[in-house]
Coordinates of C-alpha atoms in Angstrom, one line a residue:
P580 CA 115.0 62.9 392.3
V581 CA 116.3 60.7 389.5
V582 CA 114.4 62.7 386.7
R583 CA 115.4 66.0 388.3
G584 CA 119.0 64.8 388.6
Y585 CA 119.0 63.8 385.0
I586 CA 117.6 67.1 383.7
T587 CA 120.0 69.1 385.9
G588 CA 123.0 67.1 384.7
A589 CA 121.9 67.4 381.1
G590 CA 121.4 71.2 381.6
V591 CA 124.9 71.6 383.0
L592 CA 126.3 69.6 380.1
V593 CA 124.4 71.8 377.5
G594 CA 125.8 74.9 379.2
L595 CA 129.4 73.6 379.3
S596 CA 129.2 72.5 375.7
Q597 CA 128.6 76.1 374.7
M598 CA 131.3 77.8 376.7
A599 CA 133.9 77.6 373.9
E600 CA 131.4 78.8 371.3
A601 CA 130.5 81.8 373.6
T602 CA 134.1 82.9 374.0
G603 CA 135.7 81.9 370.7
T604 CA 138.1 79.5 372.4
P605 CA 139.2 76.1 370.9
V606 CA 136.7 73.3 371.3
H607 CA 137.9 70.2 373.2
K608 CA 136.3 66.8 373.6
G609 CA 136.6 64.4 376.5
A610 CA 135.6 64.2 380.1
V611 CA 133.6 67.1 381.6
L612 CA 136.3 68.1 384.1
A613 CA 139.0 68.0 381.4
R614 CA 136.9 70.2 379.1
I615 CA 136.4 72.7 381.9
W616 CA 140.2 72.7 382.6
W617 CA 141.1 73.2 378.9
W618 CA 138.5 76.0 378.6
I619 CA 140.0 77.9 381.6
K620 CA 143.5 77.5 380.2
D621 CA 142.3 78.8 376.8
L622 CA 140.5 81.9 378.2
A623 CA 143.6 83.9 377.3
Q624 CA 142.7 83.3 373.7
A625 CA 139.1 84.4 374.1
D626 CA 137.7 86.6 371.4
P627 CA 136.1 89.7 372.8
A628 CA 133.7 90.1 369.8
T629 CA 132.4 86.6 370.1
A630 CA 131.9 87.0 373.9
A631 CA 130.1 90.3 373.3
I632 CA 127.7 88.6 370.8
A633 CA 126.9 85.8 373.2
A634 CA 126.4 88.1 376.1
G635 CA 124.3 90.5 374.0
S636 CA 122.2 87.5 372.9
V637 CA 121.5 86.5 376.5
V638 CA 120.5 90.0 377.5
L639 CA 118.3 90.6 374.5
L640 CA 116.6 87.3 374.9
V641 CA 115.8 87.9 378.5
I642 CA 114.5 91.4 377.8
L643 CA 112.2 90.2 374.9
R644 CA 110.8 87.4 377.1
K645 CA 110.0 89.9 379.9
V646 CA 108.3 92.2 377.4
D647 CA 106.1 89.4 376.1
R648 CA 106.8 85.7 376.1
R649 CA 104.7 85.4 372.9
I650 CA 107.5 87.1 371.0
P651 CA 109.5 84.5 369.1
A652 CA 112.7 85.8 370.8
A653 CA 115.0 83.0 369.8
L654 CA 113.9 83.2 366.1
L655 CA 114.3 87.0 366.2
L656 CA 117.8 86.7 367.6
T657 CA 118.7 84.1 365.0
L658 CA 117.6 86.5 362.2
I659 CA 119.5 89.3 363.8
G660 CA 122.6 87.1 363.9
V661 CA 122.2 86.3 360.2
A662 CA 121.8 90.0 359.3
L663 CA 124.9 90.9 361.3
S664 CA 126.9 88.1 359.8
T665 CA 125.9 89.2 356.3
I666 CA 126.4 92.9 356.7
F667 CA 129.6 92.9 358.7
D668 CA 131.1 89.7 357.3
L669 CA 131.7 88.2 360.8
K670 CA 133.5 85.2 359.5
A671 CA 136.3 87.5 358.2
H672 CA 136.6 88.9 361.7
G673 CA 137.1 85.4 363.3
I674 CA 133.5 84.8 364.5
R675 CA 132.6 81.1 364.1
L676 CA 129.5 80.4 362.1
V677 CA 127.2 77.3 361.8
G678 CA 128.8 76.7 358.3
D679 CA 132.2 76.3 360.0
L680 CA 130.9 73.2 361.7
T681 CA 129.2 71.7 358.7
R682 CA 127.2 73.2 355.9
V683 CA 123.5 72.6 355.7
P684 CA 123.0 70.1 352.9
A685 CA 120.9 71.4 350.0
G686 CA 117.8 69.4 349.1
L687 CA 115.9 66.6 350.7
P688 CA 117.7 63.3 351.6
P689 CA 117.2 60.6 349.0
F690 CA 115.1 57.5 349.7
T691 CA 117.2 54.5 350.3
V692 CA 116.5 50.9 351.3
P693 CA 118.4 49.8 354.4
A694 CA 120.8 46.8 354.1
F695 CA 118.7 44.2 355.9
S696 CA 121.5 41.7 355.6
S697 CA 123.3 43.6 358.4
V698 CA 120.4 43.3 360.9
M699 CA 122.0 40.6 363.1
S700 CA 125.4 42.4 363.3
L701 CA 123.7 45.7 364.2
L702 CA 121.2 44.2 366.7
P703 CA 123.2 44.7 369.9
A704 CA 123.9 48.3 369.1
A705 CA 120.3 48.8 368.0
L706 CA 119.1 47.5 371.4
A707 CA 121.4 49.8 373.3
C708 CA 120.3 52.8 371.2
T709 CA 116.7 51.8 371.9
V710 CA 117.1 51.6 375.6
L711 CA 119.1 54.9 375.8
S712 CA 116.6 56.7 373.6
L713 CA 113.6 55.6 375.5
V714 CA 115.1 56.4 378.9
E715 CA 116.3 59.8 377.8
S716 CA 113.1 60.8 376.0
N717 CA 111.0 59.6 378.9
A718 CA 113.1 61.7 381.4
V719 CA 112.8 64.8 379.2
A720 CA 109.0 64.3 378.7
R721 CA 108.4 63.8 382.4
S722 CA 110.3 66.9 383.3
L723 CA 108.5 69.1 380.7
A724 CA 105.1 67.5 381.5
A725 CA 105.6 68.4 385.2
E726 CA 106.5 72.0 384.2
S727 CA 103.6 72.5 381.8
G728 CA 101.0 70.5 383.8
Q729 CA 100.3 68.2 380.8
R730 CA 99.6 64.5 381.2
L731 CA 102.3 62.2 379.8
D732 CA 101.2 59.2 377.7
T733 CA 104.3 57.1 377.8
S734 CA 102.9 54.5 375.3
S735 CA 102.2 57.1 372.7
E736 CA 105.7 58.6 373.2
F737 CA 107.4 55.2 372.7
V738 CA 105.3 54.4 369.6
G739 CA 106.1 57.8 368.2
Q740 CA 109.8 57.3 368.8
G741 CA 109.7 53.9 367.1
L742 CA 107.8 55.1 364.0
A743 CA 110.3 58.1 363.7
N744 CA 113.2 55.7 363.7
V745 CA 111.7 53.4 361.2
V746 CA 111.0 56.2 358.7
A747 CA 114.5 57.8 359.4
A748 CA 116.1 54.5 358.4
F749 CA 114.8 54.9 354.8
F750 CA 116.3 58.4 354.4
G751 CA 119.8 57.9 355.9
G752 CA 118.8 59.2 359.3
Y753 CA 120.5 58.2 362.6
P754 CA 118.6 56.9 365.7
T755 CA 116.4 59.6 367.1
S756 CA 115.3 60.5 370.6
G757 CA 113.7 63.2 372.6
S758 CA 115.9 66.3 372.7
L759 CA 116.3 68.1 376.0
A760 CA 117.6 71.4 374.4
R761 CA 115.1 71.5 371.6
S762 CA 112.1 70.4 373.6
G763 CA 112.9 72.8 376.4
L764 CA 113.3 75.6 373.9
N765 CA 110.0 74.7 372.3
L766 CA 108.2 74.8 375.6
S767 CA 109.8 78.1 376.6
L768 CA 108.6 79.6 373.3
G769 CA 105.0 78.7 374.2
A770 CA 104.4 75.4 372.5
K771 CA 101.2 73.8 373.7
S772 CA 100.6 70.9 371.3
R773 CA 102.1 68.5 368.8
L774 CA 101.4 71.1 366.1
A775 CA 104.6 72.8 367.3
G776 CA 106.6 69.7 366.3
A777 CA 104.9 69.6 362.9
I778 CA 105.7 73.2 362.3
A779 CA 109.3 72.7 363.3
G780 CA 109.5 69.7 360.9
G781 CA 108.0 71.7 358.0
T782 CA 110.3 74.6 358.7
M783 CA 113.3 72.2 358.5
L784 CA 112.2 71.0 355.1
V785 CA 111.9 74.6 353.9
I786 CA 115.4 75.3 355.2
L787 CA 116.9 72.2 353.5
V788 CA 115.4 73.1 350.2
F789 CA 115.6 76.9 350.2
L790 CA 117.4 78.5 353.2
G791 CA 120.5 76.4 353.8
P792 CA 123.0 79.2 353.0
L793 CA 121.3 81.6 355.4
V794 CA 121.5 79.1 358.3
D795 CA 125.2 78.6 357.5
R796 CA 125.7 82.3 358.4
I797 CA 124.2 82.1 362.0
P798 CA 127.0 83.0 364.5
L799 CA 127.5 80.1 366.9
A800 CA 127.8 82.7 369.7
V801 CA 124.1 83.6 369.2
L802 CA 123.1 80.0 369.5
A803 CA 125.2 79.7 372.6
G804 CA 123.4 82.7 374.2
I805 CA 120.0 81.1 373.4
L806 CA 121.1 77.8 375.0
F807 CA 122.5 79.5 378.1
V808 CA 119.0 81.0 378.8
L809 CA 117.5 77.6 378.2
V810 CA 119.8 76.0 380.7
I811 CA 118.6 78.6 383.3
D812 CA 115.1 77.5 382.6
L813 CA 115.9 73.8 382.9
I814 CA 117.7 73.9 386.2
D815 CA 115.0 74.1 388.8
V816 CA 116.9 75.5 391.8
P817 CA 113.9 75.5 394.2
G818 CA 113.0 71.9 393.2
I819 CA 116.6 70.9 393.8
R820 CA 116.6 72.4 397.2
R821 CA 113.3 70.5 398.1
T822 CA 114.8 67.3 396.8
I823 CA 118.0 67.7 398.9
K824 CA 116.1 68.6 402.0
A825 CA 113.4 65.8 401.6
S826 CA 115.5 62.9 402.7
F827 CA 119.0 61.5 402.5
A828 CA 117.9 58.9 399.9
D829 CA 116.4 61.5 397.6
A830 CA 119.5 63.7 397.9
A831 CA 121.8 60.7 397.2
A832 CA 119.7 59.6 394.2
F833 CA 119.8 63.2 392.8
F834 CA 123.5 63.6 393.1
A835 CA 124.2 60.1 391.8
T836 CA 122.1 60.8 388.7
V837 CA 123.8 64.2 388.1
T838 CA 127.2 62.6 388.5
A839 CA 126.3 59.7 386.2
K840 CA 125.0 62.1 383.6
G841 CA 128.2 64.1 383.7
K842 CA 130.3 61.0 383.3
T843 CA 128.4 59.4 380.4
G844 CA 127.8 62.7 378.7
A845 CA 124.8 61.3 376.8
S846 CA 123.2 63.4 374.1
T847 CA 121.9 66.7 375.3
R848 CA 121.2 68.2 371.9

């Protein structure tokens, strides 16, 4: 019940985080209920074109997956979004693009040596990041392993997380963890092994060196549509029903975890 509650809460947060991007309304930060309230108040400012792009992305993604799940539907949608943005100059029509958030940096990050003199002052924050990262990645891994039928090796997962963070420190990276949204999307696209992660990493390197300007043109509404479909996949409604009906303790643990996830708003990206 705890893992299911965590994944459910995270899925809801992912969906809520994309509501403004799917409607073209202002983006607000803060508590979950406050963001929902502000989004409802801002609906009068919603952009019909942005909403149409998000809705069309959801519909097209669902159709492509029904035709053949081997079709890289999310990638295809992203390329269509770039083409539409380029041909029709969507930015000039008020459609928000990835580049409006932050432009993809050109080139690889430089090698830097961390300031080891700051170890003691950063130790408390580092320990907190470590615990949060391991708890979150373990919850994501358990959920996806249960869905795919794979065996989870927690020790290997933790070693991988540690090595990734050590390497990232020498290239200006921030603390890493398992990503619910990206891992769920990876699984939904048919990933079966660690090779999928290697391909994703290689693709990111190519984007940084050669394709940054194209990524900047992706409409955020397209990405919102992709994430909405992912959220539907993540929230296991039959499993939630079984958990609630199993016992009072399971139901209480489930709802407590969902509530805690909503209050903390820990990373769902």
